[in-house]
Coordinates of C-alpha atoms in Angstrom, one line a residue:
Chain A
M1 CA -31.8 108.3 -112.1
L2 CA -33.7 105.4 -113.2
A3 CA -35.2 106.3 -116.7
A4 CA -37.2 104.7 -119.5
R5 CA -36.1 106.3 -122.7
E6 CA -38.5 105.8 -125.6
L7 CA -39.1 102.1 -124.6
S8 CA -41.1 99.7 -126.9
L9 CA -42.1 96.1 -126.4
I10 CA -43.4 94.3 -129.3
L11 CA -45.1 90.9 -129.2
P12 CA -44.3 88.2 -131.6
S13 CA -47.7 88.9 -133.1
G14 CA -46.5 92.3 -133.9
R15 CA -48.7 94.0 -131.3
R16 CA -47.0 96.9 -129.5
I17 CA -47.6 96.4 -125.8
L18 CA -45.4 99.4 -125.1
D19 CA -45.1 102.2 -127.5
R20 CA -42.2 104.8 -127.0
A21 CA -42.7 105.1 -123.4
S22 CA -40.4 107.7 -121.6
L23 CA -40.4 108.3 -117.9
S24 CA -37.9 109.0 -115.1
V25 CA -38.3 107.6 -111.6
A26 CA -37.2 110.5 -109.4
P27 CA -35.7 110.0 -106.1
G28 CA -37.7 111.4 -103.3
Q29 CA -41.0 111.0 -105.3
L30 CA -43.7 108.6 -105.2
T31 CA -45.1 107.9 -108.5
A32 CA -48.1 106.0 -109.6
V33 CA -48.6 104.4 -112.9
I34 CA -52.3 104.0 -113.6
G35 CA -54.4 102.9 -116.6
P36 CA -56.6 100.2 -117.6
N37 CA -55.8 96.5 -118.0
G38 CA -53.5 96.0 -121.1
A39 CA -52.4 99.5 -121.1
G40 CA -48.7 98.5 -120.6
K41 CA -48.1 99.3 -117.0
S42 CA -46.7 96.0 -116.0
S43 CA -44.7 95.9 -119.2
L44 CA -43.1 99.2 -118.3
L45 CA -42.3 98.0 -114.7
R46 CA -40.6 94.8 -116.0
L47 CA -38.4 96.7 -118.2
L48 CA -37.4 99.1 -115.5
A49 CA -36.8 96.1 -113.4
G50 CA -34.3 94.7 -116.1
E51 CA -36.5 91.6 -116.6
A52 CA -36.8 91.9 -120.3
R53 CA -35.1 93.6 -123.0
P54 CA -36.9 96.3 -124.9
A55 CA -37.4 96.0 -128.7
E56 CA -36.6 99.7 -129.0
G57 CA -35.4 102.2 -126.6
R58 CA -33.3 102.1 -123.2
A59 CA -33.9 101.6 -119.8
D60 CA -31.1 103.3 -117.9
L61 CA -29.7 103.5 -114.4
D62 CA -27.6 106.6 -114.0
E63 CA -27.0 106.7 -117.9
T64 CA -26.0 102.9 -117.9
P65 CA -28.4 100.5 -119.8
L66 CA -29.6 97.9 -117.3
A67 CA -28.9 95.1 -119.5
R68 CA -25.2 95.9 -119.1
L69 CA -25.1 96.0 -115.3
R70 CA -24.5 92.9 -113.4
G71 CA -27.3 91.4 -111.7
R72 CA -26.1 92.0 -108.1
E73 CA -25.2 95.6 -108.9
R74 CA -28.6 96.2 -110.2
A75 CA -30.3 94.6 -107.3
R76 CA -28.4 96.6 -104.7
R77 CA -30.2 99.5 -106.2
I78 CA -33.5 98.4 -107.6
A79 CA -36.0 96.2 -105.7
V80 CA -39.2 95.1 -106.9
L81 CA -42.3 94.2 -104.5
P82 CA -44.6 91.5 -106.5
Q83 CA -48.3 91.5 -106.3
S84 CA -48.0 88.6 -103.8
T85 CA -45.6 86.1 -102.9
H86 CA -46.8 82.5 -102.2
L87 CA -44.2 80.0 -100.7
D88 CA -44.7 76.4 -100.2
F89 CA -41.9 76.0 -97.8
A90 CA -42.2 77.1 -94.2
F91 CA -39.2 79.7 -93.9
R92 CA -39.0 82.0 -90.9
V93 CA -39.9 85.6 -91.5
S94 CA -36.3 86.6 -90.7
E95 CA -35.2 84.2 -93.3
V96 CA -37.4 85.7 -96.0
V97 CA -36.3 89.1 -95.1
G98 CA -32.8 87.8 -95.2
L99 CA -33.1 86.7 -98.7
G100 CA -33.0 90.5 -99.6
R101 CA -29.3 90.5 -98.5
L102 CA -28.4 88.1 -101.3
P103 CA -26.9 90.8 -103.5
H104 CA -24.9 92.0 -100.4
G105 CA -23.4 88.7 -99.6
D106 CA -24.6 88.4 -96.0
D107 CA -27.7 87.4 -94.3
E108 CA -30.2 88.0 -91.3
T109 CA -27.8 86.2 -88.9
R110 CA -24.4 88.2 -89.4
G111 CA -22.8 91.5 -90.2
R112 CA -24.7 94.5 -91.6
G113 CA -27.4 92.1 -92.7
R114 CA -28.4 91.5 -89.1
A115 CA -29.1 95.2 -88.5
V116 CA -30.5 95.9 -91.8
V117 CA -33.3 93.0 -91.6
A118 CA -34.1 94.0 -88.0
A119 CA -34.5 97.6 -89.1
A120 CA -36.5 96.5 -92.1
L121 CA -38.9 94.4 -90.1
A122 CA -39.4 97.2 -87.5
Q123 CA -40.2 99.6 -90.6
V124 CA -43.0 97.3 -91.6
D125 CA -44.3 97.1 -88.0
L126 CA -43.3 93.4 -87.7
A127 CA -40.4 93.8 -85.3
D128 CA -41.5 90.7 -83.3
Y129 CA -42.3 88.5 -86.2
G130 CA -38.8 87.4 -87.1
D131 CA -39.3 83.9 -85.6
R132 CA -42.8 83.4 -87.1
L133 CA -43.2 81.1 -90.1
Y134 CA -44.0 82.8 -93.3
T135 CA -46.5 80.3 -94.2
T136 CA -48.7 81.0 -91.1
L137 CA -49.2 84.8 -91.9
S138 CA -52.1 86.5 -93.4
G139 CA -51.9 87.9 -96.8
G140 CA -51.5 91.4 -95.5
E141 CA -48.7 90.4 -93.2
Q142 CA -46.9 88.5 -96.1
Q143 CA -47.0 91.5 -98.3
R144 CA -45.3 93.5 -95.5
V145 CA -42.7 90.8 -95.1
Q146 CA -41.9 91.0 -98.8
L147 CA -41.8 94.7 -98.5
A148 CA -39.2 94.4 -95.5
R149 CA -37.2 92.1 -97.8
C150 CA -37.0 94.7 -100.6
L151 CA -36.0 97.3 -97.8
A152 CA -33.1 94.9 -96.7
Q153 CA -32.2 94.3 -100.5
L154 CA -31.9 98.1 -100.7
D155 CA -29.6 98.1 -97.5
L156 CA -31.5 100.9 -95.8
L157 CA -30.5 101.9 -92.2
A158 CA -32.2 104.7 -90.3
G159 CA -30.2 107.9 -90.2
E160 CA -28.1 106.8 -93.1
R161 CA -28.2 108.7 -96.4
P162 CA -27.3 106.4 -99.2
D163 CA -24.5 107.7 -101.5
R164 CA -26.4 106.7 -104.8
A165 CA -30.1 106.7 -105.2
R166 CA -32.1 103.5 -104.5
Y167 CA -35.4 102.5 -106.3
L168 CA -38.5 100.5 -105.2
L169 CA -40.8 99.3 -107.9
L170 CA -44.2 98.2 -106.7
D171 CA -46.2 95.9 -109.0
E172 CA -49.8 96.3 -107.9
P173 CA -48.7 96.0 -104.3
T174 CA -52.2 96.4 -102.9
A175 CA -54.2 94.0 -105.3
S176 CA -54.7 91.4 -102.7
L177 CA -55.0 93.7 -99.6
D178 CA -57.9 95.1 -97.8
P179 CA -58.5 98.9 -97.4
A180 CA -56.6 99.3 -94.3
H181 CA -53.6 97.4 -95.4
Q182 CA -53.6 99.1 -98.7
L183 CA -53.3 102.5 -97.1
A184 CA -50.6 101.2 -94.7
V185 CA -48.6 99.8 -97.6
M186 CA -48.9 103.0 -99.8
T187 CA -48.2 105.3 -96.7
L188 CA -45.0 103.4 -96.0
A189 CA -44.0 103.6 -99.7
R190 CA -44.6 107.6 -99.4
D191 CA -42.7 107.6 -96.2
L192 CA -39.7 105.8 -98.0
S193 CA -40.0 108.3 -100.9
R194 CA -39.4 111.0 -98.3
R195 CA -36.2 109.4 -97.2
G196 CA -34.9 109.7 -100.6
L197 CA -36.0 106.5 -102.3
G198 CA -37.3 106.8 -105.8
V199 CA -40.7 104.8 -105.6
L200 CA -42.9 103.7 -108.5
A201 CA -46.1 101.9 -108.0
V202 CA -48.4 100.2 -110.6
L203 CA -52.0 100.7 -109.3
H204 CA -55.5 100.1 -110.1
D205 CA -57.2 102.2 -107.5
L206 CA -57.4 105.8 -108.9
G207 CA -58.7 107.2 -105.5
L208 CA -55.6 105.6 -103.7
A209 CA -53.1 106.8 -106.3
A210 CA -54.6 110.3 -106.4
S211 CA -54.5 110.6 -102.5
V212 CA -51.0 109.3 -101.6
C213 CA -48.9 109.8 -104.7
D214 CA -47.1 112.9 -105.8
R215 CA -47.2 112.2 -109.4
L216 CA -49.5 110.1 -111.7
V217 CA -48.5 108.6 -114.9
V218 CA -51.4 107.6 -117.1
M219 CA -51.2 104.9 -119.7
A220 CA -53.5 103.7 -122.4
G221 CA -52.8 101.4 -125.3
G222 CA -49.1 100.9 -124.5
R223 CA -48.4 104.9 -124.4
I224 CA -48.0 107.3 -121.8
V225 CA -50.8 109.8 -122.2
A226 CA -50.5 112.0 -119.2
D227 CA -48.0 112.7 -116.6
G228 CA -48.0 115.2 -113.7
P229 CA -49.2 115.9 -110.1
P230 CA -52.7 114.2 -109.5
G231 CA -54.8 117.3 -109.2
A232 CA -53.6 118.7 -112.6
T233 CA -53.5 115.2 -114.3
L234 CA -56.9 113.6 -113.4
D235 CA -59.9 115.3 -114.9
R236 CA -63.3 114.1 -116.4
G237 CA -62.2 114.2 -120.0
L238 CA -59.0 112.0 -119.3
I239 CA -60.9 109.5 -117.2
A240 CA -63.6 109.1 -119.8
A241 CA -61.0 108.8 -122.6
V242 CA -58.8 106.4 -120.8
Y243 CA -61.2 104.2 -118.6
G244 CA -64.6 104.8 -120.4
I245 CA -66.0 106.1 -117.3
D246 CA -68.1 109.0 -116.7
A247 CA -66.8 110.3 -113.5
E248 CA -66.7 113.5 -111.4
V249 CA -63.4 114.6 -110.0
I250 CA -63.9 116.4 -106.8
A251 CA -61.2 118.2 -104.7
N252 CA -60.8 116.0 -101.5
P253 CA -61.9 118.0 -98.5
V254 CA -59.7 116.0 -96.2
G255 CA -56.0 115.5 -96.8
G256 CA -55.7 117.1 -100.2
G257 CA -55.7 115.3 -103.6
V258 CA -58.9 114.5 -105.5
L259 CA -61.9 112.2 -105.2
I260 CA -63.0 110.3 -108.3
A261 CA -66.9 109.6 -108.3
P262 CA -68.0 107.4 -111.1
R263 CA -71.4 107.8 -112.6
A264 CA -71.6 105.4 -115.3
A265 CA -69.4 103.1 -117.2
R266 CA -69.4 101.7 -120.8
C267 CA -67.1 98.9 -121.6
P268 CA -64.2 100.0 -123.6
Chain B
M1 CA -41.5 103.2 -86.0
T2 CA -38.3 103.4 -84.2
V3 CA -35.2 101.5 -85.1
G4 CA -32.4 101.7 -82.6
T5 CA -33.5 99.4 -79.8
V6 CA -35.2 96.7 -81.8
A7 CA -33.9 93.2 -81.0
A8 CA -32.1 91.4 -83.9
P9 CA -34.4 88.8 -85.3
G10 CA -34.1 85.4 -83.8
Q11 CA -32.4 86.1 -80.6
D12 CA -32.2 82.4 -79.9
V13 CA -30.1 82.2 -83.2
S14 CA -27.1 80.8 -81.5
A15 CA -29.1 78.1 -79.5
R16 CA -30.6 77.3 -82.9
R17 CA -27.4 77.0 -84.7
R18 CA -26.1 74.7 -81.9
L19 CA -29.4 72.5 -82.5
R20 CA -28.9 72.2 -86.0
G21 CA -25.1 71.3 -85.6
L22 CA -26.3 68.6 -83.3
V23 CA -28.7 67.3 -85.6
L24 CA -26.0 67.2 -88.5
G25 CA -23.8 65.4 -86.1
L26 CA -26.4 62.7 -85.2
L27 CA -27.2 62.2 -88.9
G28 CA -23.4 61.6 -89.5
L29 CA -23.3 59.1 -86.8
A30 CA -26.3 57.4 -88.0
V31 CA -24.7 57.1 -91.6
G32 CA -21.5 55.6 -89.9
G33 CA -23.6 53.2 -87.9
A34 CA -25.5 52.1 -90.9
A35 CA -22.3 51.8 -92.9
I36 CA -20.8 49.4 -90.1
A37 CA -24.2 47.3 -90.1
G38 CA -24.0 47.2 -93.9
L39 CA -20.5 45.9 -93.8
G40 CA -21.0 43.4 -91.2
L41 CA -24.3 41.9 -91.9
G42 CA -24.9 39.1 -94.3
P43 CA -24.4 35.4 -94.9
V44 CA -20.9 35.8 -93.4
P45 CA -21.4 38.1 -90.3
I46 CA -18.3 40.2 -89.3
P47 CA -18.3 41.9 -85.8
P48 CA -18.0 45.7 -85.8
G49 CA -14.7 45.6 -84.0
E50 CA -13.1 43.5 -86.6
I51 CA -14.4 45.8 -89.4
L52 CA -12.9 48.7 -88.0
A53 CA -9.6 47.1 -87.3
M54 CA -9.5 46.0 -91.0
L55 CA -10.6 49.4 -92.2
F56 CA -7.8 51.0 -90.3
G57 CA -5.3 48.9 -92.1
Q58 CA -4.8 45.8 -89.5
A59 CA -4.3 42.5 -91.3
P60 CA -7.8 40.6 -91.3
A61 CA -8.0 37.9 -88.5
D62 CA -9.9 35.6 -90.9
P63 CA -9.0 36.0 -94.7
T64 CA -12.4 35.0 -95.6
H65 CA -13.7 38.2 -93.6
G66 CA -11.2 40.2 -95.5
A67 CA -12.1 39.1 -98.8
V68 CA -15.9 39.5 -98.2
L69 CA -15.3 42.9 -96.6
F70 CA -13.3 44.6 -99.3
A71 CA -14.3 42.6 -102.4
I72 CA -18.2 42.5 -101.8
R73 CA -19.4 44.6 -99.0
L74 CA -17.2 47.9 -99.0
P75 CA -17.9 48.7 -102.7
R76 CA -21.5 48.1 -102.0
V77 CA -21.7 50.3 -99.0
I78 CA -19.6 53.1 -100.6
L79 CA -21.9 52.8 -103.8
G80 CA -24.9 53.0 -101.4
I81 CA -23.7 56.2 -99.6
L82 CA -23.0 57.9 -102.9
V83 CA -26.2 56.9 -104.6
G84 CA -28.4 57.8 -101.6
A85 CA -26.7 61.2 -100.9
G86 CA -26.5 62.1 -104.8
L87 CA -30.3 61.1 -105.3
A88 CA -31.2 63.2 -102.1
V89 CA -29.4 66.2 -103.1
A90 CA -30.5 66.1 -106.6
G91 CA -34.2 65.9 -105.2
A92 CA -33.6 68.7 -102.8
A93 CA -32.4 70.8 -105.5
F94 CA -35.1 70.1 -108.1
Q95 CA -37.8 70.7 -105.4
G96 CA -36.2 74.1 -104.8
L97 CA -35.9 75.0 -108.6
F98 CA -39.3 73.9 -109.3
R99 CA -40.8 75.3 -106.2
N100 CA -42.6 72.1 -105.4
P101 CA -41.9 69.9 -102.6
L102 CA -43.1 66.8 -104.5
A103 CA -40.6 67.3 -107.6
D104 CA -38.0 64.6 -108.2
P105 CA -35.1 64.6 -110.7
G106 CA -37.1 61.8 -112.7
I107 CA -39.2 64.8 -113.9
I108 CA -36.7 65.7 -116.3
G109 CA -36.5 62.3 -117.8
V110 CA -33.3 61.2 -116.4
S111 CA -34.5 57.9 -114.9
S112 CA -36.5 56.9 -117.8
G113 CA -34.0 57.8 -120.3
G114 CA -31.3 55.7 -118.3
T115 CA -33.9 52.8 -118.3
L116 CA -34.2 53.0 -121.9
G117 CA -30.4 53.1 -122.4
A118 CA -29.8 50.0 -120.4
V119 CA -32.8 48.1 -121.6
G120 CA -31.8 48.9 -125.2
F121 CA -28.4 47.7 -124.5
I122 CA -29.5 44.5 -122.9
V123 CA -32.1 43.7 -125.6
L124 CA -30.4 45.2 -128.9
G125 CA -26.9 44.8 -127.8
P126 CA -26.3 41.2 -128.9
A127 CA -28.1 41.5 -132.1
L128 CA -25.9 44.8 -132.8
G129 CA -22.8 42.9 -132.1
L130 CA -22.1 44.8 -128.9
D131 CA -20.2 42.6 -126.3
F132 CA -23.1 41.6 -123.9
A133 CA -20.5 40.7 -121.3
G134 CA -18.6 44.0 -121.2
I135 CA -18.5 45.1 -117.7
H136 CA -18.8 48.9 -118.5
A137 CA -20.9 48.8 -121.4
L138 CA -24.3 48.6 -119.6
P139 CA -23.6 51.5 -117.3
L140 CA -22.3 53.4 -120.0
A141 CA -25.6 52.9 -122.1
A142 CA -27.6 53.8 -119.2
F143 CA -25.5 56.9 -118.5
A144 CA -25.8 57.9 -122.0
G145 CA -29.5 57.4 -122.2
A146 CA -30.1 59.5 -118.9
L147 CA -28.1 62.4 -120.1
G148 CA -29.5 62.1 -123.6
A149 CA -33.0 62.3 -122.3
T150 CA -32.1 65.3 -120.1
L151 CA -30.5 67.3 -122.9
L152 CA -33.4 66.5 -125.1
V153 CA -35.9 67.8 -122.5
A154 CA -33.8 71.0 -121.8
R155 CA -33.4 71.7 -125.5
I156 CA -37.2 71.1 -126.2
A157 CA -38.0 73.4 -123.2
A158 CA -35.7 76.2 -124.4
L159 CA -37.5 76.0 -127.9
A160 CA -40.9 76.4 -125.9
G161 CA -39.6 79.5 -124.2
G162 CA -37.5 78.2 -121.4
S163 CA -39.9 78.5 -118.7
T164 CA -39.9 76.0 -115.7
A165 CA -43.4 74.8 -116.8
A166 CA -41.9 74.0 -120.2
L167 CA -39.2 72.0 -118.7
L168 CA -41.7 70.1 -116.7
L169 CA -44.1 69.3 -119.4
A170 CA -41.2 68.5 -121.9
G171 CA -39.8 66.1 -119.3
I172 CA -43.2 64.4 -118.9
A173 CA -43.4 63.8 -122.7
I174 CA -40.0 62.6 -123.1
A175 CA -40.4 60.3 -119.9
A176 CA -43.5 58.8 -121.5
L177 CA -41.7 58.3 -124.9
A178 CA -38.9 56.5 -123.2
A179 CA -41.2 54.4 -121.3
A180 CA -42.9 53.5 -124.5
G181 CA -39.6 52.7 -126.0
T182 CA -38.7 50.5 -123.0
G183 CA -42.1 48.7 -123.2
L184 CA -41.5 47.8 -126.9
L185 CA -38.0 46.5 -126.1
V186 CA -39.4 44.5 -123.1
F187 CA -42.0 43.1 -125.6
V188 CA -39.4 41.8 -128.2
G189 CA -36.9 40.7 -125.5
D190 CA -36.3 37.0 -124.9
D191 CA -36.6 35.3 -121.4
Q192 CA -33.0 35.7 -120.5
Q193 CA -32.9 39.3 -121.3
L194 CA -36.3 40.0 -119.6
R195 CA -34.9 38.5 -116.3
A196 CA -31.7 40.8 -116.7
L197 CA -33.6 43.8 -117.3
V198 CA -36.3 43.4 -114.8
F199 CA -33.6 43.1 -112.1
W200 CA -32.1 46.1 -113.5
T201 CA -35.1 48.3 -113.6
M202 CA -35.9 47.5 -109.9
G203 CA -32.5 48.7 -108.7
S204 CA -29.6 47.1 -106.9
L205 CA -26.3 48.0 -105.4
S206 CA -24.9 44.4 -105.9
A207 CA -24.4 44.6 -109.7
A208 CA -21.7 47.4 -109.9
P209 CA -18.1 46.3 -110.1
I210 CA -15.7 48.0 -108.0
D211 CA -13.8 49.6 -110.9
G212 CA -17.1 50.8 -112.3
I213 CA -17.7 52.7 -109.2
L214 CA -14.4 54.2 -109.4
W215 CA -15.1 55.2 -113.0
G216 CA -18.7 56.7 -111.9
L217 CA -17.1 58.4 -109.0
P218 CA -16.5 61.9 -110.6
A219 CA -20.1 61.8 -111.8
L220 CA -21.7 60.6 -108.8
L221 CA -19.9 63.5 -106.8
A222 CA -20.9 66.1 -109.2
P223 CA -24.2 67.1 -107.5
L224 CA -22.8 66.7 -104.1
V225 CA -19.9 69.1 -104.9
A226 CA -21.7 71.6 -107.2
L227 CA -25.0 72.1 -105.5
P228 CA -24.0 73.3 -102.1
W229 CA -22.5 76.3 -103.7
L230 CA -26.1 77.2 -104.9
A231 CA -27.7 76.8 -101.6
R232 CA -28.6 80.7 -101.2
A233 CA -29.6 81.0 -104.8
L234 CA -31.9 78.0 -104.4
D235 CA -33.5 79.7 -101.4
A236 CA -34.1 82.8 -103.5
M237 CA -35.7 80.6 -106.3
L238 CA -38.3 79.5 -103.8
L239 CA -39.7 83.1 -103.9
G240 CA -40.1 82.7 -107.5
E241 CA -38.1 83.1 -110.8
R242 CA -38.9 86.8 -111.2
E243 CA -38.1 87.5 -107.6
A244 CA -34.7 85.6 -107.9
H245 CA -34.0 87.8 -111.0
H246 CA -34.8 90.8 -108.9
L247 CA -32.5 89.7 -106.3
G248 CA -29.7 89.7 -108.8
L249 CA -29.4 86.2 -109.7
D250 CA -28.9 84.9 -113.3
V251 CA -31.9 82.5 -113.4
V252 CA -31.2 80.8 -116.7
R253 CA -27.7 80.1 -115.6
L254 CA -28.6 78.7 -112.3
K255 CA -31.2 76.4 -113.8
R256 CA -28.9 75.0 -116.4
I257 CA -26.2 74.4 -113.8
V258 CA -28.8 72.5 -111.6
V259 CA -30.1 70.6 -114.4
V260 CA -26.5 69.6 -115.6
A261 CA -25.3 68.7 -112.3
T262 CA -28.1 66.6 -111.2
S263 CA -28.4 64.7 -114.3
I264 CA -24.8 63.7 -114.4
G265 CA -25.2 62.6 -110.7
V266 CA -28.5 60.8 -111.1
G267 CA -27.6 59.4 -114.4
A268 CA -24.4 57.8 -112.9
A269 CA -26.5 56.6 -110.1
V270 CA -28.9 55.1 -112.5
A271 CA -26.1 53.6 -114.5
L272 CA -24.7 51.8 -111.6
A273 CA -27.6 50.9 -109.5
G274 CA -30.6 51.1 -111.6
V275 CA -33.8 52.9 -110.9
I276 CA -34.2 53.5 -107.1
G277 CA -37.2 55.6 -106.4
F278 CA -38.3 57.9 -103.5
I279 CA -34.8 58.5 -101.8
G280 CA -34.8 61.8 -103.8
L281 CA -38.3 62.6 -102.4
M282 CA -38.0 61.3 -98.9
A283 CA -34.7 62.5 -97.8
P284 CA -35.2 66.2 -98.4
H285 CA -38.5 66.1 -96.8
L286 CA -37.2 64.5 -93.8
A287 CA -34.4 67.0 -93.7
R288 CA -36.8 69.9 -94.1
L289 CA -38.9 68.5 -91.0
A290 CA -35.7 68.6 -88.8
L291 CA -33.9 71.7 -90.1
G292 CA -36.3 73.9 -92.0
P293 CA -36.2 74.7 -95.8
G294 CA -33.0 76.8 -96.0
H295 CA -30.8 75.0 -98.5
R296 CA -27.6 75.7 -96.6
L297 CA -28.4 73.1 -94.1
L298 CA -31.0 71.1 -96.2
L299 CA -28.5 69.8 -98.8
P300 CA -26.1 68.3 -96.3
A301 CA -28.7 67.1 -94.2
A302 CA -30.6 65.6 -97.2
A303 CA -27.3 63.9 -98.4
L304 CA -26.8 62.3 -95.0
I305 CA -30.4 61.1 -94.8
G306 CA -30.4 59.9 -98.3
A307 CA -27.1 57.7 -97.6
F308 CA -28.8 56.5 -94.3
L309 CA -32.0 55.4 -95.9
M310 CA -30.1 53.8 -99.0
L311 CA -27.8 51.7 -96.6
L312 CA -31.0 50.8 -94.5
A313 CA -32.9 49.8 -97.7
D314 CA -29.9 47.7 -99.0
I315 CA -29.5 45.9 -95.6
T316 CA -33.3 45.1 -95.7
A317 CA -33.0 43.9 -99.2
R318 CA -30.2 41.4 -98.4
L319 CA -31.7 40.0 -95.1
A320 CA -35.5 40.0 -95.9
V321 CA -35.4 36.7 -97.9
A322 CA -31.8 35.6 -97.2
P323 CA -30.1 33.7 -98.7
A324 CA -31.8 35.3 -101.9
E325 CA -31.7 39.1 -102.2
L326 CA -34.7 41.6 -103.0
P327 CA -34.0 44.3 -105.5
V328 CA -33.4 47.4 -103.5
G329 CA -36.1 49.5 -105.6
I330 CA -38.8 47.2 -104.2
V331 CA -37.8 48.1 -100.5
T332 CA -37.6 51.9 -101.3
G333 CA -41.0 51.7 -103.1
C334 CA -42.5 49.9 -100.2
I335 CA -41.3 52.5 -97.8
G336 CA -41.7 55.4 -100.3
G337 CA -45.2 54.9 -101.5
P338 CA -47.0 55.1 -98.2
F339 CA -44.6 58.0 -97.2
F340 CA -45.5 59.9 -100.4
L341 CA -49.2 59.6 -99.7
W342 CA -48.7 60.5 -95.9
L343 CA -46.9 63.6 -97.3
L344 CA -49.7 64.5 -99.7
V345 CA -52.3 64.3 -96.9
H346 CA -50.2 66.1 -94.1
R347 CA -48.2 68.6 -96.2
R348 CA -50.1 71.6 -94.9
A349 CA -49.3 70.8 -91.2
G350 CA -45.9 71.9 -89.9
R351 CA -42.6 73.0 -91.4
A352 CA -42.6 70.3 -94.0

């Protein structure tokens, strides 16, 4: 289990950008972290990725603090998809995905890496893109290539059941994508969770989060203020309190989940 | 989305690998050819057959030829190969580290620090009672200046948070300070000192004595030996520092190794051959055009191209105004300046 235990992050100015946040990323579940800008969502993700050390509390992978894991060990089990990845150098798509093999010591041309990279590209519907240049792809395609890199990093092959749980952290993965690609990336994230991956996504789109995720973690002012299934978590009072929006929460007539219909906003 | 029958990426991988092998082989031959030309051309021409015979241990047919080859031209060609390859590999590694195809080791102050060290020694040495004629003293002063500036830049960058941007900005500031210091020394220097330092700051392969080259050999080889081990890590750095960390790399350690290895190598190059611009920029670019951005091929290819360009520039410097000799930095500048501009305009196109 990837778990945040009472994590706090304090800026040199003394401001707590994360205040005793506790959360477990469950394998088999797609969890969304939502909340207004500055709520501490990205800080939480950074600590769960082992990028920074918390001022207080611990981020653990199977009871071991992330800080004590070797980088390569951590990377085999936790992958992070950034918002977008700009590359000034013209790598081929298969080479970019092959970088995910770094913690495994092989690459896209040999050994298990060859099969894993091909499978990862197929998984994101880019099976024929291996020889294309990354720099010539659209933003949506580049994001799918990066997702494939994460899958190659987590060493996933169809039909295999990993012995220990793997985790995929998505940092506003849909921020630069059009609605179709947003849905495609999040649907794929859900499929991956169904295959046993623990997936955590920082999202801004409440509707998208409510419609595809199993669980919503709502943050405000550095704290986790709500945590549960979308239907039970999002209500008018919470949205008003967290976002300062007066919104109607309606049961989604198609596909389950809830719809958010804002009426008016006041700036928080 | 099915998996089983999907073709592996890059079905023509083996064909591409053969092509890459061929390119590296051709580059090796080009360096060999340029080396033979560098050994043979000059006021005393020596035919290639005779050069090879002498290199393989036969007694020289003409004693003058033997003396010219072993005492004058061979050290020069060896230094040219090492300096060119070292500057190119250092440039390639820096461009990876900074994720910027226009980066150059000079960014962290290594060249300007070396210049300050050398010019300081030339101008202030006699006044301080240091032996002006000491053969190794000048390269040592330059080496100390180069490393001192780099350490200062790294230390300040660490104080400022350790980001790549901090390293860059600290490098710019220290380079400016070193240039100001150099300018001041030039201002107070006398005519004879000015002449010595002008030649030094424009770079030349002719000044280094053979035992100086031998002393500098470990330092010159440092980046050539250390950096290829980091090829995959440098690939990952191109994705970004956070991404490299997510892939399990110790980014801080990686940066430290690259900065130390390159500054030792470039510091030694500056110490023995003066400031030679643009090789560290041009060679990696040409290598990337031929073989793509992956560092496992890029580093050896850049080293070969750097050595080739350096030898070619040195031959040009020797022949252009014979019997006099141009500083080689002028030649690389004449080629490198326009190349840089071309790069700036055409960078978007193609695999560069």
